[in-house]
XYZ file of C-alpha atoms in Angstrom:
321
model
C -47.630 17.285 90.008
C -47.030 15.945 86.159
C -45.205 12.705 86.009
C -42.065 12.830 83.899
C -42.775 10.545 80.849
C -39.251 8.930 80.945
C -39.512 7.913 84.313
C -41.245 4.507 83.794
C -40.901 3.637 87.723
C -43.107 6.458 88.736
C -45.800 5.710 86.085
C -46.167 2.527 87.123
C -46.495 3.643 90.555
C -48.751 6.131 89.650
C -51.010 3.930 87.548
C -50.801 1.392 90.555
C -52.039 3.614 93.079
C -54.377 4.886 90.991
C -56.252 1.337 91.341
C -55.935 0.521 87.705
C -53.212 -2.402 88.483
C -49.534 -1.808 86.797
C -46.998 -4.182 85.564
C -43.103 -3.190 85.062
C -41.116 -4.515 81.918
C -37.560 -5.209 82.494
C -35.222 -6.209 79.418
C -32.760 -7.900 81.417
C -30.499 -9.593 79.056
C -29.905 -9.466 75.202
C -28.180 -11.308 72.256
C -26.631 -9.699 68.755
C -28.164 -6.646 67.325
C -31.191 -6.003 70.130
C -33.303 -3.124 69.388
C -33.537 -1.827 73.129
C -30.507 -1.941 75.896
C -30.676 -4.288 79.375
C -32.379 -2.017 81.836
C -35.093 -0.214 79.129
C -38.454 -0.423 80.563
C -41.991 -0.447 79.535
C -44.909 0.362 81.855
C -48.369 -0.803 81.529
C -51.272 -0.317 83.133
C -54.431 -2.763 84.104
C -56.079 -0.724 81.558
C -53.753 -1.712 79.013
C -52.130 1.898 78.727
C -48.499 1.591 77.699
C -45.155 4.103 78.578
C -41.194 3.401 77.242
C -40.768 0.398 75.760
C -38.469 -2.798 75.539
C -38.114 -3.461 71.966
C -38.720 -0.292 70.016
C -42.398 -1.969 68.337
C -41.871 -4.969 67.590
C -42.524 -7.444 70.764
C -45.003 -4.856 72.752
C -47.830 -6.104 72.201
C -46.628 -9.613 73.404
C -45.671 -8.149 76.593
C -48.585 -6.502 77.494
C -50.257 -9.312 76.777
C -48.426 -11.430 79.199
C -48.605 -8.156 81.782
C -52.051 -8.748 81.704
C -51.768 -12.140 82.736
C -49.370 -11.027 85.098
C -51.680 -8.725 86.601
C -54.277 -11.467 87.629
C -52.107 -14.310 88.581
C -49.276 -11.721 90.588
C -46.873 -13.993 89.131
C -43.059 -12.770 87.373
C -42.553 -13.438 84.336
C -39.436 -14.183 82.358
C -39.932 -14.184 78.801
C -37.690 -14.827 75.877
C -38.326 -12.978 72.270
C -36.166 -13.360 68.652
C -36.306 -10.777 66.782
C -36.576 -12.003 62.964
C -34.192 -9.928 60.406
C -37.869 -9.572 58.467
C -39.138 -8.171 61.937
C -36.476 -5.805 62.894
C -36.682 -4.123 58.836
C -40.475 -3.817 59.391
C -39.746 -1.459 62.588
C -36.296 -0.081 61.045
C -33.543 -2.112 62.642
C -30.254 -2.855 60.945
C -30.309 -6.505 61.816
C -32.166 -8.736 64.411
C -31.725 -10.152 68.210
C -32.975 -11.407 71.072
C -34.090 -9.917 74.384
C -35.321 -11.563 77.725
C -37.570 -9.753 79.429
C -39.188 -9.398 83.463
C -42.559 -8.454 83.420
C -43.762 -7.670 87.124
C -46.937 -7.187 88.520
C -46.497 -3.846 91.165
C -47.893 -5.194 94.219
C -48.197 -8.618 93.930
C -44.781 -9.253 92.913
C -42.501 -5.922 93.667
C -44.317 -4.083 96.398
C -45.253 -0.589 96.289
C -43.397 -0.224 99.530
C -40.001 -1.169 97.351
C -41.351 0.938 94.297
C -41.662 3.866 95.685
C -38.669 3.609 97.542
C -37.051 3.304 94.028
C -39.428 6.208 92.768
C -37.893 8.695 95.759
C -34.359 7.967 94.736
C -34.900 8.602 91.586
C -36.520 11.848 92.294
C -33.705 12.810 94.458
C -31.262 12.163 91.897
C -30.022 9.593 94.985
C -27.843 7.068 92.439
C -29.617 3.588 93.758
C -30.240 -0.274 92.119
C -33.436 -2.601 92.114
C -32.183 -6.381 92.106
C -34.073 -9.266 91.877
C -33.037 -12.915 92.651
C -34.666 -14.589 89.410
C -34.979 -18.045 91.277
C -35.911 -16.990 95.104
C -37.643 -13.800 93.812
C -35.846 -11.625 96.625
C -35.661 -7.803 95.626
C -34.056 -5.274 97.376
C -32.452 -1.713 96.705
C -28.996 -1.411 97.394
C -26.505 1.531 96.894
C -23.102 1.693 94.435
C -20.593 -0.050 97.148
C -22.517 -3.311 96.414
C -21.859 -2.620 92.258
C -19.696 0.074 91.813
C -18.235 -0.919 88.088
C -21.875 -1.185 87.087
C -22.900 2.410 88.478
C -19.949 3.550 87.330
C -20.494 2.164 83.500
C -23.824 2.586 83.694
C -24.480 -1.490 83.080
C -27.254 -3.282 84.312
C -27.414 -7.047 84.088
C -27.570 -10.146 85.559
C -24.717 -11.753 88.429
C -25.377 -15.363 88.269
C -28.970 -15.095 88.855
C -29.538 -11.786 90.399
C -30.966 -9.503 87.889
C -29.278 -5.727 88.663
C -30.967 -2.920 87.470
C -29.097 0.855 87.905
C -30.850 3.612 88.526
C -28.150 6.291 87.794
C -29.157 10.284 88.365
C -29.018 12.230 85.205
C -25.849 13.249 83.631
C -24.820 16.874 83.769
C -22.323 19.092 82.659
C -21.099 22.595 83.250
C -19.552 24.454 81.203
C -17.683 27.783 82.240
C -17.312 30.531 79.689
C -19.772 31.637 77.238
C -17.446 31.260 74.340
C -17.629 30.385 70.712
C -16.547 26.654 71.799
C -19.979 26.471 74.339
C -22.367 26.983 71.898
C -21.372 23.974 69.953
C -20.536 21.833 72.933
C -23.863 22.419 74.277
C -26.150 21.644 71.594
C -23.701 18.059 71.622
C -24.219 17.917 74.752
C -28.208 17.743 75.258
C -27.878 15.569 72.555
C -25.775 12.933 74.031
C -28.159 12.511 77.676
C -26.367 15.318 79.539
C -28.152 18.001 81.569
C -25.664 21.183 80.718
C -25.536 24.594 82.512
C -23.486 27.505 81.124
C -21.774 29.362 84.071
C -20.560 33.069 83.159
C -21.046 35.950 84.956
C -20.676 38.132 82.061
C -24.352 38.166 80.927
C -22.902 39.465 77.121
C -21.174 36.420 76.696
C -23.891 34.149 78.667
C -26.919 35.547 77.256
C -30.248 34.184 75.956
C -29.914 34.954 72.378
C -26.416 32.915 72.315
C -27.252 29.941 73.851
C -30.958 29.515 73.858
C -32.678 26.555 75.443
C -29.628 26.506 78.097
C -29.794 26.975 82.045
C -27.678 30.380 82.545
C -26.317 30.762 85.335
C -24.476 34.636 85.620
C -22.476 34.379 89.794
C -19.219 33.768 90.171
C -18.442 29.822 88.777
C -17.035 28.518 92.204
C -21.101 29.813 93.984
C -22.644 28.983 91.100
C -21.299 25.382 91.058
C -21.709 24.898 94.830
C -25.511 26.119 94.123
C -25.185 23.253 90.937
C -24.075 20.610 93.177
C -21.102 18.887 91.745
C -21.756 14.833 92.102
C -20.205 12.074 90.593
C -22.310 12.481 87.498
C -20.997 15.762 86.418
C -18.191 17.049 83.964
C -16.764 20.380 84.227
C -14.923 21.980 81.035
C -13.815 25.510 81.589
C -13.387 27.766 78.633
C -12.835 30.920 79.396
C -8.763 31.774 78.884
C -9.434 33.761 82.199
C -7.649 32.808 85.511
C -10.129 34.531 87.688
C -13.110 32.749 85.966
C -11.343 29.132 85.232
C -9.257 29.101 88.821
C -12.094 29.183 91.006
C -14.332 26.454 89.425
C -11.296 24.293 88.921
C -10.174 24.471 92.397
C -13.786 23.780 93.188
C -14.101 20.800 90.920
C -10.932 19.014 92.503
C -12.502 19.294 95.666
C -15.585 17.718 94.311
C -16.450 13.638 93.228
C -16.512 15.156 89.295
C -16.356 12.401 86.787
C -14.674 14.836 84.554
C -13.094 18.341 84.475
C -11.470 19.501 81.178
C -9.209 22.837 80.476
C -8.687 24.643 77.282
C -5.616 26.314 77.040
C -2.134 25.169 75.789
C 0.551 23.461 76.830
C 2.183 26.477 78.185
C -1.254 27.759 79.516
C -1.741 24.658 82.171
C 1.983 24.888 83.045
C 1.229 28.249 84.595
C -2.143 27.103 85.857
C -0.378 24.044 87.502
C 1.598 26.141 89.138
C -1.067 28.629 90.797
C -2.339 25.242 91.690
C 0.205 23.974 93.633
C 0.507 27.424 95.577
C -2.841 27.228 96.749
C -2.227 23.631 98.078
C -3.255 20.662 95.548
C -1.243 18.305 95.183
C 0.089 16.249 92.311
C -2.523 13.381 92.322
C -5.498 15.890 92.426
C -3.893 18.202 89.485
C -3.280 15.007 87.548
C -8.119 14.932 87.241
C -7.373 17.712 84.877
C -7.827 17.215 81.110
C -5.533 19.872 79.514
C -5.576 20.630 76.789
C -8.657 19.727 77.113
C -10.298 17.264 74.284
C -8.540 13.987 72.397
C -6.265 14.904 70.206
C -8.026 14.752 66.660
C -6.244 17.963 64.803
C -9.479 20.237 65.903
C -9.297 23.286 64.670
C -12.743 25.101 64.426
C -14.542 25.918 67.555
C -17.320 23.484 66.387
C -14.725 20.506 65.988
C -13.309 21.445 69.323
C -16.176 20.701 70.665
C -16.721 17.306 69.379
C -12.795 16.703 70.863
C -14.226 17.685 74.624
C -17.224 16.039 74.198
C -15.424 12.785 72.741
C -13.118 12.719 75.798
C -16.029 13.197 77.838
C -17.794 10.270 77.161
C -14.407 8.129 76.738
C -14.139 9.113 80.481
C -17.342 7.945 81.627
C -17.431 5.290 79.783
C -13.706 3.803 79.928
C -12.050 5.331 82.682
């Protein structure tokens, strides 16, 4: 089984049991215009193979240099790097920062044991985070009741001198109703990090040579989104102007943990859909999830800038609330 290249946890495990000796590299904490976010990650290997990175280029080599080191002593590391203005326009930065970064050696510092603990969760899209007590060097992996803001922002970082790192599952989104609207919102987004899914069962409207590159899923949208599996990582915009296609996966997306669920149609169009809500028994706090009209309020017109309205009040729901 191929290891996914973005999942620097499971190369490093890989490279580790491999007998070649692997070191993780954590940015855990940055100042003013850092190239690379708190959490990014680099792998390397005893052999002095690299995977992700911490910096974007321009304090690598550093770090693998003191990952070597790490590697024979099976000591942490904490290390501290500015990032000149001169440096950051050599590798294409706007301006220049500083990051602190944990290398650790896998085994001598976080066990394999705790690794591939991480690794499985990860694989089974299981929402988990790695700490790691920067002056007793305790780690442990502990679930989103211990730090639900940060799971729910996505934000690791440090809480006094615990270092938390979240290991979120992907992103998704499904979208009911191969319509004009879908196949610019999809495009958007794969771009933005999300894992999208077009659910139609009309196969003209959901077909291969309208949305290429796109999962296509063609049952009815309340199976095909209990075959999804709806988590707390998932927005749901329906699109389709048709009761028997939108009711179904909207009544099964207030039953679900949904970050997000988003319904074109006017003013007048939700009224009525409120309505066949109520009679088949949700209640005012549930109806109230619903985005509708769906998408901030920017004058969108085209079915293109429609799109950029849903997706724009997608993220400004995930990210704010």
């Amino acid at each position: 089984m191929t290891t996914d290249l973005n999942d620097i946890p499971a190369i490093a495990l890989k490279w580790h049991r491999a007998g070649t000796g692997a070191a993780l590299a954590t940015v855990v904490e940055t100042w003013g215009s850092a190239p690379r976010p708190v959490g990014s990650q680099l792998a390397i290997s005893g052999h002095g193979d690299i995977m992700g990175s911490v910096s974007g280029g321009c304090v690598e080599g550093a770090v693998v240099v003191e990952a070597m080191d790490a590697l024979d002593d099976g000591k942490p590391r904490l290390l501290e790097y500015g990032v000149s203005d001169d440096e950051a326009f050599a590798v294409g930065l706007a301006c220049g920062g500083t990051i602190r970064v944990l290398v650790e050696p896998v085994g001598a510092a976080i066990s394999e044991d705790l690794l591939a603990q991480l690794v499985e969760a990860r694989a089974a899209s299981t929402p988990i985070a790695y700490t790691v007590d920067t002056e007793s060097w305790v780690r442990e992996l502990v679930g989103p009741d211990s730090f639900p803001e940060r799971f729910k922002s996505d934000k690791s970082g440090f809480e006094g001198s615990l270092f938390v790192a979240i290991h979120n599952p992907p992103l998704r989104m499904a979208v009911i109703g191969g319509v004009h609207i879908a196949q610019s919102l999809l495009p958007m987004a794969r771009a933005a990090g999300f894992a999208p899914v077009l659910i139609d069962p009309r196969e003209a409207f959901a077909s291969a040579e309208r949305f290429p590159e796109t999962t296509l899923l063609h049952d009815w949208p309340d199976a095909a989104l209990d075959a999804v599996g709806i988590d707390a990582r998932t927005a749901i915009v329906t699109l389709t102007h048709d009761p028997k296609l939108d009711d179904p996966a909207i009544q099964a997306a207030l039953r679900s943990s949904c970050f997000y669920l988003g319904c074109l149609g006017s003013t007048r169009t939700h009224a009525k859909r409120v309505a066949r809500l109520v009679e088949a028994g949700f209640d005012e706090a549930q109806i109230a999830r619903i985005h509708a009209p769906v998408g901030l309020n920017i004058g969108a017109k085209s079915p293109a800038e429609i799109a950029v309205s849903i997706m724009a009040q997608i993220i400004q729901t995930l990210r704010q609330g």
